[in-house]
Coordinates of C-alpha atoms in Angstrom, one line a residue:
X1 CA -26.0 -85.3 23.6
X2 CA -27.4 -82.6 21.2
X3 CA -28.2 -83.3 17.8
X4 CA -27.6 -80.3 14.6
X5 CA -28.0 -83.0 11.9
X6 CA -25.7 -85.9 10.3
X7 CA -24.8 -88.2 12.9
X8 CA -23.5 -88.6 16.6
X9 CA -21.2 -91.6 17.4
X10 CA -20.2 -92.7 21.0
X11 CA -18.0 -95.8 21.4
X12 CA -18.1 -98.4 24.1
X13 CA -15.5 -101.1 25.8
X14 CA -18.1 -104.4 26.2
X15 CA -18.1 -105.9 28.8
X16 CA -17.2 -109.0 30.3
X17 CA -20.4 -111.2 30.4
X18 CA -20.3 -109.6 26.1
X19 CA -24.4 -107.7 27.3
X20 CA -25.2 -104.2 26.3
X21 CA -28.3 -102.6 26.0
X22 CA -29.0 -98.9 24.6
X23 CA -31.7 -97.2 25.9
X24 CA -33.0 -93.8 23.9
X25 CA -35.2 -91.5 25.3
X26 CA -36.8 -88.1 23.4
X27 CA -35.7 -84.5 23.9
X28 CA -36.4 -82.6 21.6
X29 CA -35.9 -85.1 18.6
X30 CA -39.1 -87.3 19.2
X31 CA -37.9 -90.1 16.7
X32 CA -34.5 -92.2 15.8
X33 CA -32.1 -94.7 14.3
X34 CA -29.0 -96.1 15.8
X35 CA -27.3 -99.6 15.5
X36 CA -24.0 -100.3 16.4
X37 CA -20.9 -101.4 14.9
X38 CA -17.6 -102.9 15.3
X39 CA -14.0 -102.2 13.5
X40 CA -10.8 -102.3 14.8
X41 CA -10.6 -98.5 14.7
X42 CA -12.6 -95.3 15.1
X43 CA -12.1 -94.6 11.2
X44 CA -13.2 -98.3 9.9
X45 CA -14.4 -100.4 8.0
X46 CA -17.0 -101.1 10.3
X47 CA -19.5 -104.2 9.7
X48 CA -22.8 -103.9 11.9
X49 CA -23.8 -105.4 14.6
X50 CA -27.2 -104.5 15.0
X51 CA -29.8 -101.6 14.4
X52 CA -33.3 -100.3 15.9
X53 CA -35.6 -97.5 15.2
X54 CA -38.7 -98.0 17.3
X55 CA -37.8 -100.8 20.0
X56 CA -38.1 -97.9 22.9
X57 CA -40.4 -95.3 24.0
X58 CA -42.3 -93.4 21.7
X59 CA -40.7 -93.8 18.0
X60 CA -36.9 -93.5 20.3
X61 CA -34.6 -96.9 19.2
X62 CA -33.8 -99.6 21.8
X63 CA -30.6 -102.4 21.7
X64 CA -30.1 -105.6 24.1
X65 CA -27.3 -107.0 22.6
X66 CA -25.7 -110.1 23.4
X67 CA -22.7 -112.2 22.7
X68 CA -19.8 -109.3 22.1
X69 CA -16.4 -110.1 22.7
X70 CA -15.5 -108.8 26.7
X71 CA -13.1 -106.0 26.3
X72 CA -13.9 -105.6 22.3
X73 CA -14.6 -101.0 21.1
X74 CA -17.7 -101.2 19.4
X75 CA -19.8 -97.5 18.0
X76 CA -23.2 -96.4 18.2
X77 CA -24.5 -93.9 15.6
X78 CA -27.3 -92.1 16.3
X79 CA -29.5 -90.4 14.2
X80 CA -32.8 -88.3 13.4
X81 CA -35.2 -90.2 11.1
X82 CA -35.7 -88.0 8.4
X83 CA -32.8 -85.7 9.4
X84 CA -34.6 -82.6 9.9
X85 CA -35.1 -82.2 13.2
X86 CA -31.8 -80.6 15.2
X87 CA -31.8 -80.5 19.5
X88 CA -31.3 -82.9 22.3
X89 CA -32.3 -86.9 22.7
X90 CA -30.6 -89.0 25.6
X91 CA -29.0 -92.3 25.2
X92 CA -27.9 -94.7 28.3
X93 CA -25.8 -97.4 28.0
X94 CA -25.8 -100.8 30.6
X95 CA -23.4 -103.0 30.6
X96 CA -24.2 -105.8 32.9
X97 CA -21.3 -107.2 34.4
X98 CA -22.1 -110.5 35.6
X99 CA -24.7 -112.8 35.6
X100 CA -25.8 -114.5 38.9
X101 CA -24.7 -118.3 39.9
X102 CA -26.0 -120.9 41.6
X103 CA -30.7 -121.6 41.4
X104 CA -30.3 -118.9 38.8
X105 CA -30.5 -120.6 35.6
X106 CA -32.2 -117.9 33.5
X107 CA -32.0 -114.1 33.2
X108 CA -35.1 -111.8 32.4
X109 CA -34.8 -108.4 31.7
X110 CA -38.1 -106.4 30.7
X111 CA -38.7 -103.0 29.3
X112 CA -40.6 -100.3 29.9
X113 CA -42.3 -99.6 26.4
X114 CA -45.1 -96.9 27.0
X115 CA -42.5 -95.4 29.9
X116 CA -45.7 -95.2 32.6
X117 CA -43.7 -97.6 35.3
X118 CA -43.2 -100.5 37.5
X119 CA -44.9 -100.6 40.3
X120 CA -46.9 -103.0 41.3
X121 CA -47.2 -105.1 37.4
X122 CA -47.0 -108.7 37.6
X123 CA -45.4 -110.7 34.5
X124 CA -46.1 -114.7 34.2
X125 CA -43.4 -116.9 32.8
X126 CA -43.1 -119.9 31.3
X127 CA -40.0 -121.8 31.4
X128 CA -40.2 -124.1 28.8
X129 CA -43.3 -125.3 28.9
X130 CA -43.3 -125.6 32.3
X131 CA -47.1 -124.2 33.9
X132 CA -47.0 -120.0 34.4
X133 CA -45.8 -118.3 37.4
X134 CA -46.8 -114.8 38.5
X135 CA -44.8 -112.6 40.0
X136 CA -45.0 -108.6 41.3
X137 CA -42.6 -106.8 39.6
X138 CA -41.7 -103.2 42.5
X139 CA -39.7 -99.8 40.9
X140 CA -40.4 -97.0 38.4
X141 CA -39.7 -97.1 35.6
X142 CA -36.8 -98.1 32.7
X143 CA -35.5 -102.0 32.2
X144 CA -36.2 -104.8 35.6

């Protein structure tokens, strides 16, 4: 996307799970903010669902949304912090379309906030005070 001042708007339809992750990455724009809104139409009125400033890599926003209404349209507003730097940025929306069934009761999502990759990383997980179980994460970067 190319940003030339003011706000940039996008829209998406929530998947059946109601779970969506929205990542941004710097281009020329290196410090952004983002909010997600619900509305009956693109002319509003808008109700803020979530917002973020610096949870992603660097000073870019990241949102992990749950509880969205399946099939509903949501609106993403992106802005450059300070509204004084024009240029490119990246935005990527991941809609989780199904939740595993069977023995998998919990879903864990992690974000590579430093952008240096996952390969060979180890994470320890404890559920409801149980002993930690260590897992090795494989992959390159981003969401795992």
